Amino acid sequence: MTEASDTSWKNTSDRGSLWLIELITWIILNMGRRVGRVFLYPIVLYFILFSSTTQFSRRYLKRSLGKKASFFDVFQHYYSFANMLLDRVYLLSNKTQSFDVTLHGEEILDKLIKKNKGIILLGSHLGNFDLLRIFSKKYSDIKVKALMNDDNNQKINQVFEKLNPALKDEVINIGRPESMLFVKDFVQEGNLVGILSDRVEDENRTVKCNFLGQTALFPTGPLIIAHLIKAPVILCFGLHQGGNQYDVYFHQFSDEIILARESRQEQLSLYLEKYSTILEQHCRENPYNWYNFYDFWKEFD
């Protein structure tokens, strides 16, 4: 796999939306959420006309919709993304009462929490992972942190940290040597760690999976972390259904990630095929919630 394909999401996805985040944040803080939604239309139109990432939206939508994407499809896709950023500003401002959230599979989480079991939550860039803030308020004794490379998208992180200075304390930087020990202790204390598991950080830690009818690379790192920590794994997707409504889905994934030395890669492939299958199902049901605006299948096209 080439370096270009491995780092393409870093170059074209979130970084290209920095100006959009700053603009939406200013509008919301100065004009309110309702006015902000109205302003999204010209912002999205401008983005579609002048952004090079629309080609990736069309290619993804063709796979998820099963037909050639129309201009309206692409517009709806980008509007969903802009709306997610708007909602994220509200979530980071702790205005969670603004949302109507329906939980699916909550009993899976309840069962483990009542046993004081720490959990690894695997998410993706499908939907809004920040909806876990609403969940964490329900379980006030449980702490939730995100494991991520905080060195990526530093400018965007700075924008959000201005909204919520405590945000920095809610992130475990995977790029630090002490991070894994902290994650292990944090989970063993009965807390939750969320990891977005659909973007490749290390080209040497991937497996090929069939995703939306085409081979794509998925990272093995999150599963290896779960294996080392010996924690149960649950999949989580927070999907926008229009207006203020979200559906949050929890899927039982594995009580423990077991990787035998002699068949490690084969077992990782099985786990990630399961992950990609569930991810694909939600992509087909909620196609406009996909926020990977880069060439997800580039290496194999």
PDB file of C-alpha atoms in Angstrom, residues 7-274:
ATOM      1  CA  THR A   7      -2.557   9.267   4.412  1.00  0.00           C
ATOM      2  CA  SER A   8      -5.193  10.480   1.947  1.00  0.00           C
ATOM      3  CA  TRP A   9      -7.855  10.894   4.627  1.00  0.00           C
ATOM      4  CA  LYS A  10      -5.497  13.154   6.602  1.00  0.00           C
ATOM      5  CA  ASN A  11      -5.027  15.398   3.581  1.00  0.00           C
ATOM      6  CA  THR A  12      -8.566  15.646   2.259  1.00  0.00           C
ATOM      7  CA  SER A  13     -11.153  14.830   4.894  1.00  0.00           C
ATOM      8  CA  ASP A  14     -11.340  16.776   8.161  1.00  0.00           C
ATOM      9  CA  ARG A  15      -8.650  19.333   7.371  1.00  0.00           C
ATOM     10  CA  GLY A  16     -10.603  20.582   4.394  1.00  0.00           C
ATOM     11  CA  SER A  17     -13.558  21.306   6.678  1.00  0.00           C
ATOM     12  CA  LEU A  18     -11.695  23.575   9.135  1.00  0.00           C
ATOM     13  CA  TRP A  19     -13.099  26.778   7.653  1.00  0.00           C
ATOM     14  CA  LEU A  20     -16.565  25.210   7.639  1.00  0.00           C
ATOM     15  CA  ILE A  21     -16.327  24.329  11.334  1.00  0.00           C
ATOM     16  CA  GLU A  22     -15.135  27.817  12.240  1.00  0.00           C
ATOM     17  CA  LEU A  23     -17.933  29.432  10.236  1.00  0.00           C
ATOM     18  CA  ILE A  24     -20.656  27.175  11.648  1.00  0.00           C
ATOM     19  CA  THR A  25     -19.359  27.717  15.178  1.00  0.00           C
ATOM     20  CA  TRP A  26     -19.489  31.493  14.739  1.00  0.00           C
ATOM     21  CA  ILE A  27     -23.018  31.381  13.309  1.00  0.00           C
ATOM     22  CA  ILE A  28     -24.361  29.182  16.104  1.00  0.00           C
ATOM     23  CA  LEU A  29     -22.762  31.174  18.908  1.00  0.00           C
ATOM     24  CA  ASN A  30     -23.916  34.495  17.460  1.00  0.00           C
ATOM     25  CA  MET A  31     -27.232  33.667  15.782  1.00  0.00           C
ATOM     26  CA  GLY A  32     -28.513  30.427  17.282  1.00  0.00           C
ATOM     27  CA  ARG A  33     -29.143  26.904  16.017  1.00  0.00           C
ATOM     28  CA  ARG A  34     -32.273  27.606  13.980  1.00  0.00           C
ATOM     29  CA  VAL A  35     -30.590  30.366  11.998  1.00  0.00           C
ATOM     30  CA  GLY A  36     -27.513  28.160  11.706  1.00  0.00           C
ATOM     31  CA  ARG A  37     -29.523  25.480   9.899  1.00  0.00           C
ATOM     32  CA  VAL A  38     -30.705  28.039   7.343  1.00  0.00           C
ATOM     33  CA  PHE A  39     -27.147  29.198   6.698  1.00  0.00           C
ATOM     34  CA  LEU A  40     -26.068  25.620   6.023  1.00  0.00           C
ATOM     35  CA  TYR A  41     -27.732  25.660   2.583  1.00  0.00           C
ATOM     36  CA  PRO A  42     -25.529  28.309   0.917  1.00  0.00           C
ATOM     37  CA  ILE A  43     -22.470  27.002   2.787  1.00  0.00           C
ATOM     38  CA  VAL A  44     -23.049  23.472   1.495  1.00  0.00           C
ATOM     39  CA  LEU A  45     -23.731  24.705  -2.042  1.00  0.00           C
ATOM     40  CA  TYR A  46     -20.449  26.627  -2.032  1.00  0.00           C
ATOM     41  CA  PHE A  47     -18.610  23.578  -0.691  1.00  0.00           C
ATOM     42  CA  ILE A  48     -20.021  21.316  -3.410  1.00  0.00           C
ATOM     43  CA  LEU A  49     -19.165  23.745  -6.203  1.00  0.00           C
ATOM     44  CA  PHE A  50     -15.586  24.363  -5.125  1.00  0.00           C
ATOM     45  CA  SER A  51     -14.446  21.290  -3.184  1.00  0.00           C
ATOM     46  CA  SER A  52     -12.481  18.510  -4.867  1.00  0.00           C
ATOM     47  CA  THR A  53     -13.948  15.935  -2.466  1.00  0.00           C
ATOM     48  CA  THR A  54     -17.343  15.739  -4.190  1.00  0.00           C
ATOM     49  CA  GLN A  55     -15.984  13.001  -6.469  1.00  0.00           C
ATOM     50  CA  PHE A  56     -15.479  10.816  -3.391  1.00  0.00           C
ATOM     51  CA  SER A  57     -19.013  11.541  -2.221  1.00  0.00           C
ATOM     52  CA  ARG A  58     -20.397  10.442  -5.597  1.00  0.00           C
ATOM     53  CA  ARG A  59     -18.366   7.229  -5.610  1.00  0.00           C
ATOM     54  CA  TYR A  60     -19.439   6.321  -2.087  1.00  0.00           C
ATOM     55  CA  LEU A  61     -23.092   7.168  -2.750  1.00  0.00           C
ATOM     56  CA  LYS A  62     -23.116   5.058  -5.909  1.00  0.00           C
ATOM     57  CA  ARG A  63     -22.090   2.068  -3.780  1.00  0.00           C
ATOM     58  CA  SER A  64     -24.381   2.732  -0.829  1.00  0.00           C
ATOM     59  CA  LEU A  65     -27.444   3.792  -2.848  1.00  0.00           C
ATOM     60  CA  GLY A  66     -26.940   1.253  -5.623  1.00  0.00           C
ATOM     61  CA  LYS A  67     -27.388   3.918  -8.309  1.00  0.00           C
ATOM     62  CA  LYS A  68     -25.607   6.903  -9.802  1.00  0.00           C
ATOM     63  CA  ALA A  69     -25.659   9.766  -7.324  1.00  0.00           C
ATOM     64  CA  SER A  70     -27.635  12.838  -8.383  1.00  0.00           C
ATOM     65  CA  PHE A  71     -26.755  16.417  -7.469  1.00  0.00           C
ATOM     66  CA  PHE A  72     -29.489  16.244  -4.819  1.00  0.00           C
ATOM     67  CA  ASP A  73     -27.898  13.107  -3.337  1.00  0.00           C
ATOM     68  CA  VAL A  74     -24.511  14.823  -3.078  1.00  0.00           C
ATOM     69  CA  PHE A  75     -26.111  17.957  -1.626  1.00  0.00           C
ATOM     70  CA  GLN A  76     -27.945  15.890   0.968  1.00  0.00           C
ATOM     71  CA  HIS A  77     -24.709  14.080   1.819  1.00  0.00           C
ATOM     72  CA  TYR A  78     -22.811  17.327   2.450  1.00  0.00           C
ATOM     73  CA  TYR A  79     -25.754  18.907   4.243  1.00  0.00           C
ATOM     74  CA  SER A  80     -25.800  15.935   6.610  1.00  0.00           C
ATOM     75  CA  PHE A  81     -22.094  16.471   7.269  1.00  0.00           C
ATOM     76  CA  ALA A  82     -22.530  20.198   7.913  1.00  0.00           C
ATOM     77  CA  ASN A  83     -25.496  19.498  10.170  1.00  0.00           C
ATOM     78  CA  MET A  84     -23.386  17.000  12.129  1.00  0.00           C
ATOM     79  CA  LEU A  85     -20.795  19.728  12.700  1.00  0.00           C
ATOM     80  CA  LEU A  86     -23.551  22.078  13.859  1.00  0.00           C
ATOM     81  CA  ASP A  87     -24.876  19.456  16.271  1.00  0.00           C
ATOM     82  CA  ARG A  88     -21.362  18.704  17.459  1.00  0.00           C
ATOM     83  CA  VAL A  89     -20.950  22.332  18.494  1.00  0.00           C
ATOM     84  CA  TYR A  90     -24.087  21.966  20.614  1.00  0.00           C
ATOM     85  CA  LEU A  91     -22.965  18.669  22.112  1.00  0.00           C
ATOM     86  CA  LEU A  92     -19.554  20.079  23.007  1.00  0.00           C
ATOM     87  CA  SER A  93     -21.335  23.051  24.589  1.00  0.00           C
ATOM     88  CA  ASN A  94     -23.191  20.509  26.792  1.00  0.00           C
ATOM     89  CA  LYS A  95     -26.567  21.459  25.298  1.00  0.00           C
ATOM     90  CA  THR A  96     -27.620  17.818  25.093  1.00  0.00           C
ATOM     91  CA  GLN A  97     -31.245  18.657  25.895  1.00  0.00           C
ATOM     92  CA  SER A  98     -31.570  19.893  22.308  1.00  0.00           C
ATOM     93  CA  PHE A  99     -31.648  16.326  20.967  1.00  0.00           C
ATOM     94  CA  ASP A 100     -34.227  13.559  20.816  1.00  0.00           C
ATOM     95  CA  VAL A 101     -32.205  10.339  21.012  1.00  0.00           C
ATOM     96  CA  THR A 102     -33.541   6.789  20.721  1.00  0.00           C
ATOM     97  CA  LEU A 103     -31.234   4.054  22.009  1.00  0.00           C
ATOM     98  CA  HIS A 104     -31.217   0.609  20.394  1.00  0.00           C
ATOM     99  CA  GLY A 105     -29.493  -2.276  22.186  1.00  0.00           C
ATOM    100  CA  GLU A 106     -28.973  -0.280  25.368  1.00  0.00           C
ATOM    101  CA  GLU A 107     -29.487  -3.459  27.388  1.00  0.00           C
ATOM    102  CA  ILE A 108     -26.166  -4.758  26.027  1.00  0.00           C
ATOM    103  CA  LEU A 109     -24.424  -1.840  27.694  1.00  0.00           C
ATOM    104  CA  ASP A 110     -26.513  -1.986  30.871  1.00  0.00           C
ATOM    105  CA  LYS A 111     -25.609  -5.604  31.472  1.00  0.00           C
ATOM    106  CA  LEU A 112     -21.868  -4.940  31.389  1.00  0.00           C
ATOM    107  CA  ILE A 113     -22.053  -1.707  33.364  1.00  0.00           C
ATOM    108  CA  LYS A 114     -24.007  -3.386  36.160  1.00  0.00           C
ATOM    109  CA  LYS A 115     -21.192  -5.934  36.372  1.00  0.00           C
ATOM    110  CA  ASN A 116     -18.725  -3.015  36.671  1.00  0.00           C
ATOM    111  CA  LYS A 117     -17.068  -4.106  33.430  1.00  0.00           C
ATOM    112  CA  GLY A 118     -15.073  -1.648  31.400  1.00  0.00           C
ATOM    113  CA  ILE A 119     -15.893  -1.560  27.700  1.00  0.00           C
ATOM    114  CA  ILE A 120     -14.210  -0.763  24.398  1.00  0.00           C
ATOM    115  CA  LEU A 121     -16.686   1.029  22.106  1.00  0.00           C
ATOM    116  CA  LEU A 122     -15.782   0.777  18.434  1.00  0.00           C
ATOM    117  CA  GLY A 123     -17.304   3.468  16.270  1.00  0.00           C
ATOM    118  CA  SER A 124     -16.664   4.958  12.850  1.00  0.00           C
ATOM    119  CA  HIS A 125     -17.032   8.141  10.839  1.00  0.00           C
ATOM    120  CA  LEU A 126     -20.601   7.076  10.139  1.00  0.00           C
ATOM    121  CA  GLY A 127     -22.832   9.348  12.191  1.00  0.00           C
ATOM    122  CA  ASN A 128     -21.982  11.408  15.254  1.00  0.00           C
ATOM    123  CA  PHE A 129     -19.847   9.646  17.864  1.00  0.00           C
ATOM    124  CA  ASP A 130     -20.158  12.649  20.196  1.00  0.00           C
ATOM    125  CA  LEU A 131     -23.668  11.479  21.076  1.00  0.00           C
ATOM    126  CA  LEU A 132     -21.944   9.353  23.705  1.00  0.00           C
ATOM    127  CA  ARG A 133     -22.001  12.553  25.761  1.00  0.00           C
ATOM    128  CA  ILE A 134     -25.727  12.055  26.250  1.00  0.00           C
ATOM    129  CA  PHE A 135     -25.157   8.465  27.292  1.00  0.00           C
ATOM    130  CA  SER A 136     -22.411   9.434  29.756  1.00  0.00           C
ATOM    131  CA  LYS A 137     -24.788  11.815  31.524  1.00  0.00           C
ATOM    132  CA  LYS A 138     -27.171   8.919  32.164  1.00  0.00           C
ATOM    133  CA  TYR A 139     -24.432   6.842  33.761  1.00  0.00           C
ATOM    134  CA  SER A 140     -22.871   9.553  35.884  1.00  0.00           C
ATOM    135  CA  ASP A 141     -20.499   7.150  37.654  1.00  0.00           C
ATOM    136  CA  ILE A 142     -18.970   6.018  34.354  1.00  0.00           C
ATOM    137  CA  LYS A 143     -16.247   7.978  32.614  1.00  0.00           C
ATOM    138  CA  VAL A 144     -15.981   7.991  28.818  1.00  0.00           C
ATOM    139  CA  LYS A 145     -12.819   8.884  26.929  1.00  0.00           C
ATOM    140  CA  ALA A 146     -11.863   8.727  23.251  1.00  0.00           C
ATOM    141  CA  LEU A 147      -8.632   7.068  22.136  1.00  0.00           C
ATOM    142  CA  MET A 148      -7.276   8.905  19.113  1.00  0.00           C
ATOM    143  CA  ASN A 149      -4.210  10.496  17.601  1.00  0.00           C
ATOM    144  CA  ASP A 150      -4.596  14.002  18.941  1.00  0.00           C
ATOM    145  CA  ASP A 151      -1.730  15.185  16.745  1.00  0.00           C
ATOM    146  CA  ASN A 152      -4.022  14.905  13.696  1.00  0.00           C
ATOM    147  CA  ASN A 153      -6.279  17.895  13.025  1.00  0.00           C
ATOM    148  CA  GLN A 154      -4.779  20.056  15.772  1.00  0.00           C
ATOM    149  CA  LYS A 155      -6.382  23.226  14.396  1.00  0.00           C
ATOM    150  CA  ILE A 156      -9.847  21.675  14.410  1.00  0.00           C
ATOM    151  CA  ASN A 157      -9.298  20.386  17.938  1.00  0.00           C
ATOM    152  CA  GLN A 158      -8.370  23.900  19.040  1.00  0.00           C
ATOM    153  CA  VAL A 159     -11.685  25.223  17.723  1.00  0.00           C
ATOM    154  CA  PHE A 160     -13.631  22.646  19.726  1.00  0.00           C
ATOM    155  CA  GLU A 161     -11.491  23.092  22.837  1.00  0.00           C
ATOM    156  CA  LYS A 162     -12.471  26.761  22.888  1.00  0.00           C
ATOM    157  CA  LEU A 163     -16.085  25.611  23.138  1.00  0.00           C
ATOM    158  CA  ASN A 164     -15.326  23.038  25.813  1.00  0.00           C
ATOM    159  CA  PRO A 165     -11.967  23.388  27.595  1.00  0.00           C
ATOM    160  CA  ALA A 166     -12.565  20.024  29.302  1.00  0.00           C
ATOM    161  CA  LEU A 167     -12.477  18.296  25.907  1.00  0.00           C
ATOM    162  CA  LYS A 168      -8.719  17.781  26.110  1.00  0.00           C
ATOM    163  CA  ASP A 169      -9.166  15.710  29.275  1.00  0.00           C
ATOM    164  CA  GLU A 170     -11.644  13.463  27.464  1.00  0.00           C
ATOM    165  CA  VAL A 171      -9.073  12.356  24.884  1.00  0.00           C
ATOM    166  CA  ILE A 172      -6.338   9.749  25.309  1.00  0.00           C
ATOM    167  CA  ASN A 173      -3.600  10.461  22.795  1.00  0.00           C
ATOM    168  CA  ILE A 174      -2.606   7.193  21.167  1.00  0.00           C
ATOM    169  CA  GLY A 175       0.698   8.723  20.125  1.00  0.00           C
ATOM    170  CA  ARG A 176       2.084   8.796  23.680  1.00  0.00           C
ATOM    171  CA  PRO A 177       4.199   5.917  25.097  1.00  0.00           C
ATOM    172  CA  GLU A 178       2.186   5.783  28.333  1.00  0.00           C
ATOM    173  CA  SER A 179      -1.208   5.724  26.598  1.00  0.00           C
ATOM    174  CA  MET A 180      -1.740   1.953  26.544  1.00  0.00           C
ATOM    175  CA  LEU A 181      -1.058   1.577  30.260  1.00  0.00           C
ATOM    176  CA  PHE A 182      -3.508   4.392  30.967  1.00  0.00           C
ATOM    177  CA  VAL A 183      -6.182   2.804  28.744  1.00  0.00           C
ATOM    178  CA  LYS A 184      -5.774  -0.552  30.480  1.00  0.00           C
ATOM    179  CA  ASP A 185      -6.124   0.962  33.957  1.00  0.00           C
ATOM    180  CA  PHE A 186      -9.000   3.198  32.858  1.00  0.00           C
ATOM    181  CA  VAL A 187     -11.017   0.297  31.410  1.00  0.00           C
ATOM    182  CA  GLN A 188     -10.256  -2.041  34.315  1.00  0.00           C
ATOM    183  CA  GLU A 189     -11.761   0.586  36.615  1.00  0.00           C
ATOM    184  CA  GLY A 190     -15.072   0.022  34.800  1.00  0.00           C
ATOM    185  CA  ASN A 191     -14.951   2.939  32.375  1.00  0.00           C
ATOM    186  CA  LEU A 192     -15.500   3.198  28.611  1.00  0.00           C
ATOM    187  CA  VAL A 193     -13.022   3.958  25.848  1.00  0.00           C
ATOM    188  CA  GLY A 194     -14.297   4.876  22.376  1.00  0.00           C
ATOM    189  CA  ILE A 195     -12.235   4.290  19.227  1.00  0.00           C
ATOM    190  CA  LEU A 196     -13.143   5.245  15.662  1.00  0.00           C
ATOM    191  CA  SER A 197     -12.117   2.173  13.697  1.00  0.00           C
ATOM    192  CA  ASP A 198     -12.573   2.876  10.005  1.00  0.00           C
ATOM    193  CA  ARG A 199      -9.485   4.945   9.078  1.00  0.00           C
ATOM    194  CA  VAL A 200      -6.009   3.557   8.519  1.00  0.00           C
ATOM    195  CA  GLU A 201      -3.172   5.086  10.556  1.00  0.00           C
ATOM    196  CA  ASP A 202      -0.505   2.439   9.938  1.00  0.00           C
ATOM    197  CA  GLU A 203      -0.303   0.764   6.531  1.00  0.00           C
ATOM    198  CA  ASN A 204       1.307  -2.307   8.112  1.00  0.00           C
ATOM    199  CA  ARG A 205      -1.646  -2.952  10.418  1.00  0.00           C
ATOM    200  CA  THR A 206      -4.567  -3.544   8.087  1.00  0.00           C
ATOM    201  CA  VAL A 207      -6.686  -6.296   6.602  1.00  0.00           C
ATOM    202  CA  LYS A 208      -8.717  -6.343   3.401  1.00  0.00           C
ATOM    203  CA  CYS A 209     -12.486  -6.571   3.762  1.00  0.00           C
ATOM    204  CA  ASN A 210     -15.360  -6.496   1.316  1.00  0.00           C
ATOM    205  CA  PHE A 211     -17.186  -3.242   1.958  1.00  0.00           C
ATOM    206  CA  LEU A 212     -20.075  -2.025  -0.185  1.00  0.00           C
ATOM    207  CA  GLY A 213     -19.093  -4.385  -2.976  1.00  0.00           C
ATOM    208  CA  GLN A 214     -15.421  -3.389  -3.146  1.00  0.00           C
ATOM    209  CA  THR A 215     -12.277  -4.362  -1.256  1.00  0.00           C
ATOM    210  CA  ALA A 216     -11.201  -1.805   1.347  1.00  0.00           C
ATOM    211  CA  LEU A 217      -8.547  -1.641   4.038  1.00  0.00           C
ATOM    212  CA  PHE A 218      -9.509  -1.582   7.712  1.00  0.00           C
ATOM    213  CA  PRO A 219      -7.110  -0.989  10.608  1.00  0.00           C
ATOM    214  CA  THR A 220      -6.283  -3.803  13.028  1.00  0.00           C
ATOM    215  CA  GLY A 221      -4.975  -1.481  15.743  1.00  0.00           C
ATOM    216  CA  PRO A 222      -8.261  -1.039  17.670  1.00  0.00           C
ATOM    217  CA  LEU A 223      -8.792  -4.808  17.872  1.00  0.00           C
ATOM    218  CA  ILE A 224      -5.216  -5.417  18.987  1.00  0.00           C
ATOM    219  CA  ILE A 225      -5.735  -2.842  21.739  1.00  0.00           C
ATOM    220  CA  ALA A 226      -8.949  -4.578  22.846  1.00  0.00           C
ATOM    221  CA  HIS A 227      -7.118  -7.922  22.803  1.00  0.00           C
ATOM    222  CA  LEU A 228      -4.313  -6.614  25.021  1.00  0.00           C
ATOM    223  CA  ILE A 229      -6.741  -5.044  27.480  1.00  0.00           C
ATOM    224  CA  LYS A 230      -9.012  -8.126  27.516  1.00  0.00           C
ATOM    225  CA  ALA A 231     -12.147  -5.994  27.548  1.00  0.00           C
ATOM    226  CA  PRO A 232     -15.546  -6.669  25.954  1.00  0.00           C
ATOM    227  CA  VAL A 233     -16.153  -4.837  22.681  1.00  0.00           C
ATOM    228  CA  ILE A 234     -19.384  -3.167  21.584  1.00  0.00           C
ATOM    229  CA  LEU A 235     -20.028  -1.391  18.284  1.00  0.00           C
ATOM    230  CA  CYS A 236     -21.700   2.007  18.476  1.00  0.00           C
ATOM    231  CA  PHE A 237     -23.262   4.210  15.765  1.00  0.00           C
ATOM    232  CA  GLY A 238     -25.080   7.526  16.337  1.00  0.00           C
ATOM    233  CA  LEU A 239     -27.169   8.153  13.214  1.00  0.00           C
ATOM    234  CA  HIS A 240     -29.055  11.328  12.327  1.00  0.00           C
ATOM    235  CA  GLN A 241     -32.671  10.789  11.298  1.00  0.00           C
ATOM    236  CA  GLY A 242     -33.595  14.389  10.554  1.00  0.00           C
ATOM    237  CA  GLY A 243     -34.328  17.438  12.690  1.00  0.00           C
ATOM    238  CA  ASN A 244     -33.209  16.856  16.258  1.00  0.00           C
ATOM    239  CA  GLN A 245     -33.684  13.088  16.079  1.00  0.00           C
ATOM    240  CA  TYR A 246     -30.883  10.547  16.390  1.00  0.00           C
ATOM    241  CA  ASP A 247     -30.839   6.775  16.651  1.00  0.00           C
ATOM    242  CA  VAL A 248     -27.934   5.307  18.624  1.00  0.00           C
ATOM    243  CA  TYR A 249     -27.264   1.627  17.937  1.00  0.00           C
ATOM    244  CA  PHE A 250     -25.225  -0.696  20.160  1.00  0.00           C
ATOM    245  CA  HIS A 251     -24.153  -4.074  18.785  1.00  0.00           C
ATOM    246  CA  GLN A 252     -22.645  -6.886  20.821  1.00  0.00           C
ATOM    247  CA  PHE A 253     -19.342  -7.587  19.089  1.00  0.00           C
ATOM    248  CA  SER A 254     -17.217  -9.803  21.322  1.00  0.00           C
ATOM    249  CA  ASP A 255     -16.905 -10.612  25.026  1.00  0.00           C
ATOM    250  CA  GLU A 256     -13.161 -10.614  24.470  1.00  0.00           C
ATOM    251  CA  ILE A 257     -10.934 -10.284  21.415  1.00  0.00           C
ATOM    252  CA  ILE A 258      -8.903 -13.501  21.305  1.00  0.00           C
ATOM    253  CA  LEU A 259      -5.933 -13.625  18.952  1.00  0.00           C
ATOM    254  CA  ALA A 260      -3.879 -16.810  18.834  1.00  0.00           C
ATOM    255  CA  ARG A 261      -0.298 -16.252  17.748  1.00  0.00           C
ATOM    256  CA  GLU A 262      -0.391 -18.907  15.022  1.00  0.00           C
ATOM    257  CA  SER A 263      -3.588 -17.563  13.408  1.00  0.00           C
ATOM    258  CA  ARG A 264      -3.528 -13.910  14.408  1.00  0.00           C
ATOM    259  CA  GLN A 265      -4.052 -12.379  10.958  1.00  0.00           C
ATOM    260  CA  GLU A 266      -6.846 -14.800  10.058  1.00  0.00           C
ATOM    261  CA  GLN A 267      -8.698 -14.017  13.279  1.00  0.00           C
ATOM    262  CA  LEU A 268      -8.257 -10.287  12.767  1.00  0.00           C
ATOM    263  CA  SER A 269      -9.752 -10.705   9.301  1.00  0.00           C
ATOM    264  CA  LEU A 270     -12.800 -12.487  10.738  1.00  0.00           C
ATOM    265  CA  TYR A 271     -13.372  -9.804  13.354  1.00  0.00           C
ATOM    266  CA  LEU A 272     -13.020  -6.987  10.834  1.00  0.00           C
ATOM    267  CA  GLU A 273     -15.278  -8.691   8.298  1.00  0.00           C
ATOM    268  CA  LYS A 274     -17.914  -8.727  11.035  1.00  0.00           C
TER     269      LYS A 274
END
